[in-house]
Coordinates of C-alpha atoms in Angstrom, one line a residue:
X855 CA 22.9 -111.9 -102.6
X856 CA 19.7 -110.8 -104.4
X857 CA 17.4 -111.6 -101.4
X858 CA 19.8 -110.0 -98.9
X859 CA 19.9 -106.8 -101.0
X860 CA 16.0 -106.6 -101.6
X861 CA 15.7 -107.5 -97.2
X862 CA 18.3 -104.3 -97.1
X863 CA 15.6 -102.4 -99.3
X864 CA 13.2 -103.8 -97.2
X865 CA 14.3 -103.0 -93.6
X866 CA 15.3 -99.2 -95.3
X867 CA 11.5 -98.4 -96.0
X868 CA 10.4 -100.0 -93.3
X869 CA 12.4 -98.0 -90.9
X870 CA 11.1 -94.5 -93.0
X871 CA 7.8 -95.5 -91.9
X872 CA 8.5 -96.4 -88.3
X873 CA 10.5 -92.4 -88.1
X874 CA 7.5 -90.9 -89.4
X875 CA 4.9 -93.0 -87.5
X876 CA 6.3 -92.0 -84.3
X877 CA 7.2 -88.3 -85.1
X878 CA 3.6 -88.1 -86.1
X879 CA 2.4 -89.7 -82.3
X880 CA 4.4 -87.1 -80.9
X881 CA 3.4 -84.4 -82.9
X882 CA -0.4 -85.2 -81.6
X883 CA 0.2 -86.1 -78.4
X884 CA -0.2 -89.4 -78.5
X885 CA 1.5 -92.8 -77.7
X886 CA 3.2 -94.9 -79.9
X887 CA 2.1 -97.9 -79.5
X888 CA 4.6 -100.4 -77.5
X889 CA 4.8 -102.9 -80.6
X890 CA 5.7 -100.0 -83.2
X891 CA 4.0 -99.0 -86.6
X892 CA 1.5 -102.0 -87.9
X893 CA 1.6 -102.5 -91.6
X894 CA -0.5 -105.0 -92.4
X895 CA -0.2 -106.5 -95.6
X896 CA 3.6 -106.5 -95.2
X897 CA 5.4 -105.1 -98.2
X898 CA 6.0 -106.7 -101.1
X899 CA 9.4 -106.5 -102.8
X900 CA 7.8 -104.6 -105.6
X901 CA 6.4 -101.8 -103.7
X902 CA 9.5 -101.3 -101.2
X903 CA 11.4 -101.3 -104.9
X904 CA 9.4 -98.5 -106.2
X905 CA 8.1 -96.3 -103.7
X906 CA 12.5 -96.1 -102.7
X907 CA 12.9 -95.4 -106.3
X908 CA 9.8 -92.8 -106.4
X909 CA 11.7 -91.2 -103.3
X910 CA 14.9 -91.5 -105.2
X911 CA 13.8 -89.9 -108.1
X912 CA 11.3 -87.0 -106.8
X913 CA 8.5 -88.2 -107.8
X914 CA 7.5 -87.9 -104.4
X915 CA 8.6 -86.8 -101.0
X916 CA 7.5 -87.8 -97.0
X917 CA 8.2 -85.2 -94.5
X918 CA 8.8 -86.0 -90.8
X919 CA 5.0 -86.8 -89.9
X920 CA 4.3 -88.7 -93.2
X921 CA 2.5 -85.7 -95.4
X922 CA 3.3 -86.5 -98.9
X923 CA 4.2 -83.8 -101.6
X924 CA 4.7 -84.7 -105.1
X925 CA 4.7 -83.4 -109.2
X926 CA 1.7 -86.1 -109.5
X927 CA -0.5 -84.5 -107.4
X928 CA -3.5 -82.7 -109.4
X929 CA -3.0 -78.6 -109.0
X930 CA -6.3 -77.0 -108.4
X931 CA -5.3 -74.5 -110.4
X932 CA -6.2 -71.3 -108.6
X933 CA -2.6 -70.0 -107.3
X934 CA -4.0 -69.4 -103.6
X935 CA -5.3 -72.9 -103.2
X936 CA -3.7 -75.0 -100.5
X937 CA -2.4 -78.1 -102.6
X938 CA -3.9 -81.6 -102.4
X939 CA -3.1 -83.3 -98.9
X940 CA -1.8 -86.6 -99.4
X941 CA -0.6 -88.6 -96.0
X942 CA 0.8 -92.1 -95.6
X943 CA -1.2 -92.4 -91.7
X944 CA -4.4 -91.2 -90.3
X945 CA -4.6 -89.4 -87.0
X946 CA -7.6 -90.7 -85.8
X947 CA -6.5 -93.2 -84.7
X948 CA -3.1 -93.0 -86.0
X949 CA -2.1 -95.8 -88.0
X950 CA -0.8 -96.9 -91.4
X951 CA -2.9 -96.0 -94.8
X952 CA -2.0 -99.3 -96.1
X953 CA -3.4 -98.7 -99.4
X954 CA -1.5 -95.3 -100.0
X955 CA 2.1 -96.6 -99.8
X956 CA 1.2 -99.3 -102.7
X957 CA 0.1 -96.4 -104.6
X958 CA 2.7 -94.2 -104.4
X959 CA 4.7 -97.1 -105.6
X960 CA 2.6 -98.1 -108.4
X961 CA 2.6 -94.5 -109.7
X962 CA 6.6 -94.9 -109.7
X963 CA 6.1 -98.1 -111.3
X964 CA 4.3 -96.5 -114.0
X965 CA 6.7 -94.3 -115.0
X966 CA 10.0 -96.3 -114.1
X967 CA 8.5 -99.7 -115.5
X968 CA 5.6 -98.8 -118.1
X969 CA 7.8 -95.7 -119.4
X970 CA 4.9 -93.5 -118.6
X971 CA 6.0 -89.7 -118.4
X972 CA 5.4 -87.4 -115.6
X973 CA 2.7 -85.3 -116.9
X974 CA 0.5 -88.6 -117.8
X975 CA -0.2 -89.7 -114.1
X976 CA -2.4 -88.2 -111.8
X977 CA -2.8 -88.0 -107.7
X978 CA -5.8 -86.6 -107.2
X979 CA -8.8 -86.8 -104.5
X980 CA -11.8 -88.7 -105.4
X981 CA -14.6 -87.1 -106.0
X982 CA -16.6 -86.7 -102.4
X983 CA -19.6 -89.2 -103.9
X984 CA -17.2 -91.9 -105.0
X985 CA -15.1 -91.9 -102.2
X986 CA -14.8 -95.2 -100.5
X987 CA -12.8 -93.6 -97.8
X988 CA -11.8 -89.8 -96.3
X989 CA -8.1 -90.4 -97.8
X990 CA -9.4 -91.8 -100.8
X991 CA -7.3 -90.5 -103.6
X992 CA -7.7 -91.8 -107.9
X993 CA -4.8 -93.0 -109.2
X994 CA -5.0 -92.0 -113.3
X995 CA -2.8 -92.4 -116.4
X996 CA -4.4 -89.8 -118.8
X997 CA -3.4 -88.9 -122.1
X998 CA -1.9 -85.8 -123.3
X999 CA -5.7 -84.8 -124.4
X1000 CA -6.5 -85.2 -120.8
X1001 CA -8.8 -88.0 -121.9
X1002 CA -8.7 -91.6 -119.0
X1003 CA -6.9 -94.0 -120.8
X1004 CA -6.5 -96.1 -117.0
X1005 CA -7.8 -95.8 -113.9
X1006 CA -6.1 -97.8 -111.4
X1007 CA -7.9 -99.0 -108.6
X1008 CA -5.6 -99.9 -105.2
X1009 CA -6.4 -102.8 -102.6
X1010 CA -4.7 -105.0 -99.8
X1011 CA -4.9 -108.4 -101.5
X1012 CA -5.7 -110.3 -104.1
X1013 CA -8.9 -111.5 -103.1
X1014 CA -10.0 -107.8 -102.3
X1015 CA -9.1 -107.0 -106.3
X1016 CA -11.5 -110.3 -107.1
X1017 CA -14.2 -109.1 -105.0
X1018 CA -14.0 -105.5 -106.7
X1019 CA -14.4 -106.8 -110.1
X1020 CA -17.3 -109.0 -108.5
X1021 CA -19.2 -106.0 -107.4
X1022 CA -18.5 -104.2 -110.6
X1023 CA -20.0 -106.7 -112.3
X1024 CA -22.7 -106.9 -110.1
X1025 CA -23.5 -103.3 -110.3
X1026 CA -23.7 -103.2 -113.8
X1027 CA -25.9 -106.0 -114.1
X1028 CA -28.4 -104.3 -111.6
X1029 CA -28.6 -101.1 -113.9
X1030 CA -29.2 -97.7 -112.8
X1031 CA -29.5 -97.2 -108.8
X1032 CA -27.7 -95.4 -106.0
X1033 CA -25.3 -95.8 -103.4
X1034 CA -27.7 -96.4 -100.8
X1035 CA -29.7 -99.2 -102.6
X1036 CA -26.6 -100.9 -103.6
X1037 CA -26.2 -104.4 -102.2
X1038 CA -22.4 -103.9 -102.4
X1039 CA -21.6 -100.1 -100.7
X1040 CA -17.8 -100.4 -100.3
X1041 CA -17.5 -100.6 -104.5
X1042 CA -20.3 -99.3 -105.9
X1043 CA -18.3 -95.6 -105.5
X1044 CA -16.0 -97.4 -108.4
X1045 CA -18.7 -98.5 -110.2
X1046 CA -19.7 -95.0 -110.5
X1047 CA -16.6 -93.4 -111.3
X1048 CA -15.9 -95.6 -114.0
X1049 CA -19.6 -95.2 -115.7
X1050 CA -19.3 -91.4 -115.2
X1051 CA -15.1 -91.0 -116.5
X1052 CA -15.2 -93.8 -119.3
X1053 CA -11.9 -95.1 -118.9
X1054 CA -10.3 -97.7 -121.4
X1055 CA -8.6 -99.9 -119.1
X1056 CA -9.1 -100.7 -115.1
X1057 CA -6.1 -101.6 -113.7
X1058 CA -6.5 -102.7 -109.9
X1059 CA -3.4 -103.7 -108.0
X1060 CA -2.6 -105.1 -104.8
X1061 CA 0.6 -105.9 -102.9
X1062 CA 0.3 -109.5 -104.4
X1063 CA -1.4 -109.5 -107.1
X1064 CA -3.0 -107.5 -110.0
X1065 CA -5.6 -107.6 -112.4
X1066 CA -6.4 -105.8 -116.1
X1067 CA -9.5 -105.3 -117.5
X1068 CA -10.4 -103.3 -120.9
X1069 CA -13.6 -101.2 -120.0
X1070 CA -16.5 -100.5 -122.3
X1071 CA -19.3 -98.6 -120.7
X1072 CA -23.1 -98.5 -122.2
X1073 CA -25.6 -96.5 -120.2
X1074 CA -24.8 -97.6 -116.8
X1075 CA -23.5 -100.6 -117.5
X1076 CA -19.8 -101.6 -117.6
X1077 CA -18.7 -104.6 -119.9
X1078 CA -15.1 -105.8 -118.4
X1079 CA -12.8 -108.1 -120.6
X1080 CA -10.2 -109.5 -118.3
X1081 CA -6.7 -109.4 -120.1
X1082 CA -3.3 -110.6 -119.2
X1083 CA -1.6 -107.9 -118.5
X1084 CA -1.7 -104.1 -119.2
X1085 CA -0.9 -103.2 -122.7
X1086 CA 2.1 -100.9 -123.1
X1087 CA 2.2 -97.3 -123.5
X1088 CA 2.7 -97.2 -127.2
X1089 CA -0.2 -99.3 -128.0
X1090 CA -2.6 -96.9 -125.7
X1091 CA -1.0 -93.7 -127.1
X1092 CA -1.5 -95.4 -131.0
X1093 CA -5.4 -96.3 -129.9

């Protein structure tokens, strides 16, 4: 009964994605593709679970060509300020932000699993020097201070979290140097944002798998103990 009802949950999100994939197609003029909307890692029953409940709940909200409003998403501030974009596909050429949906649901997560509140996670764009991509957006729990107690990094796999810490490590072995003399480009961006923002934990998740790390930084190094999970909210807020 359990696995029919999570293949019902299942089939339910990915059907919302297909809807919005191909209003968006038409919307640009362009063709949806004869074997539908890719999405590539498939989802895990985790993320369908939360990014349905983050729906459910208002956390978030997907219009009819995938644009993405929600109460996480960092205000600029300034009252006549468009608010932060946020999109579940790109246009060019239109496809699936894989990476976006497993965010969405690990914000949900964090507040329907990890009993974070509301007003402690954060959707906002990377900054334009540690983006890894256009859409890039950080994922943040901060405290009531405003102070980074996590940043959460999202991937497409496992092996893509493993090769992040690699690179971290990497980078902070190397010492001080930039983006373009970095022997690994696609992380180094994360590198960066963690030695300039100081958080106390990393937690970087993928559709099947994650992994926590407390974060100390010296200069521009990073000193990353793996843990075995991430701790709970009361022992961060008590820190």
């Amino acid at each position: 009964m359990q696995d029919l009802f999570d293949s019902n949950l299942k089939a339910q999100l990915e059907t919302l994605l297909q809807d919005r994939f191909t209003a968006l197609c038409e919307a640009i003029g362009q063709q949806v593709p004869f074997s539908g909307l890719r999405i590539s890692p498939p989802l895990a029953e985790w993320e369908t679970q939360y990014f349905l409940l983050g729906l459910e709940e208002n956390l978030f909200a997907v219009d009819e060509q995938g644009w993405v409003t929600s109460i996480l998403l960092e205000s600029s501030g300034e009252a006549e300020a468009p608010p932060a974009s946020y999109r579940l596909f790109s246009q060019e050429p239109p496809r699936l932000l894989r990476e976006n949906v497993c965010q969405l649901a690990t914000a949900a997560r964090l507040i329907l699993e990890r009993g974070w509140l509301k007003q402690h996670i954060v959707l906002q764009p990377s900054r334009r020097e540690h983006r890894a991509t256009a859409d890039s957006f950080d994922l943040l729990v901060r405290s009531l201070a405003d102070e980074i107690l996590i940043s959460v990094e999202i991937k497409r796999s496992r092996l893509e979290l493993e090769k992040l810490i690699a690179d971290l490590r990497a980078c902070s072995r190397r010492g001080a140097h930039t983006h373009g003399d970095c022997g690994f480009p696609q992380n180094h961006p994360r590198h960066e944002f963690c030695v300039s923002n100081r958080p106390t934990y990393l937690w970087a998740v993928a559709p099947d798998g994650e992994i926590c790390l407390a974060v100390k930084c010296e200069d521009n190094s990073l000193d990353l103990e793996p843990l075995n999970s991430l701790p709970q909210r009361s022992f961060l807020e008590l820190a």
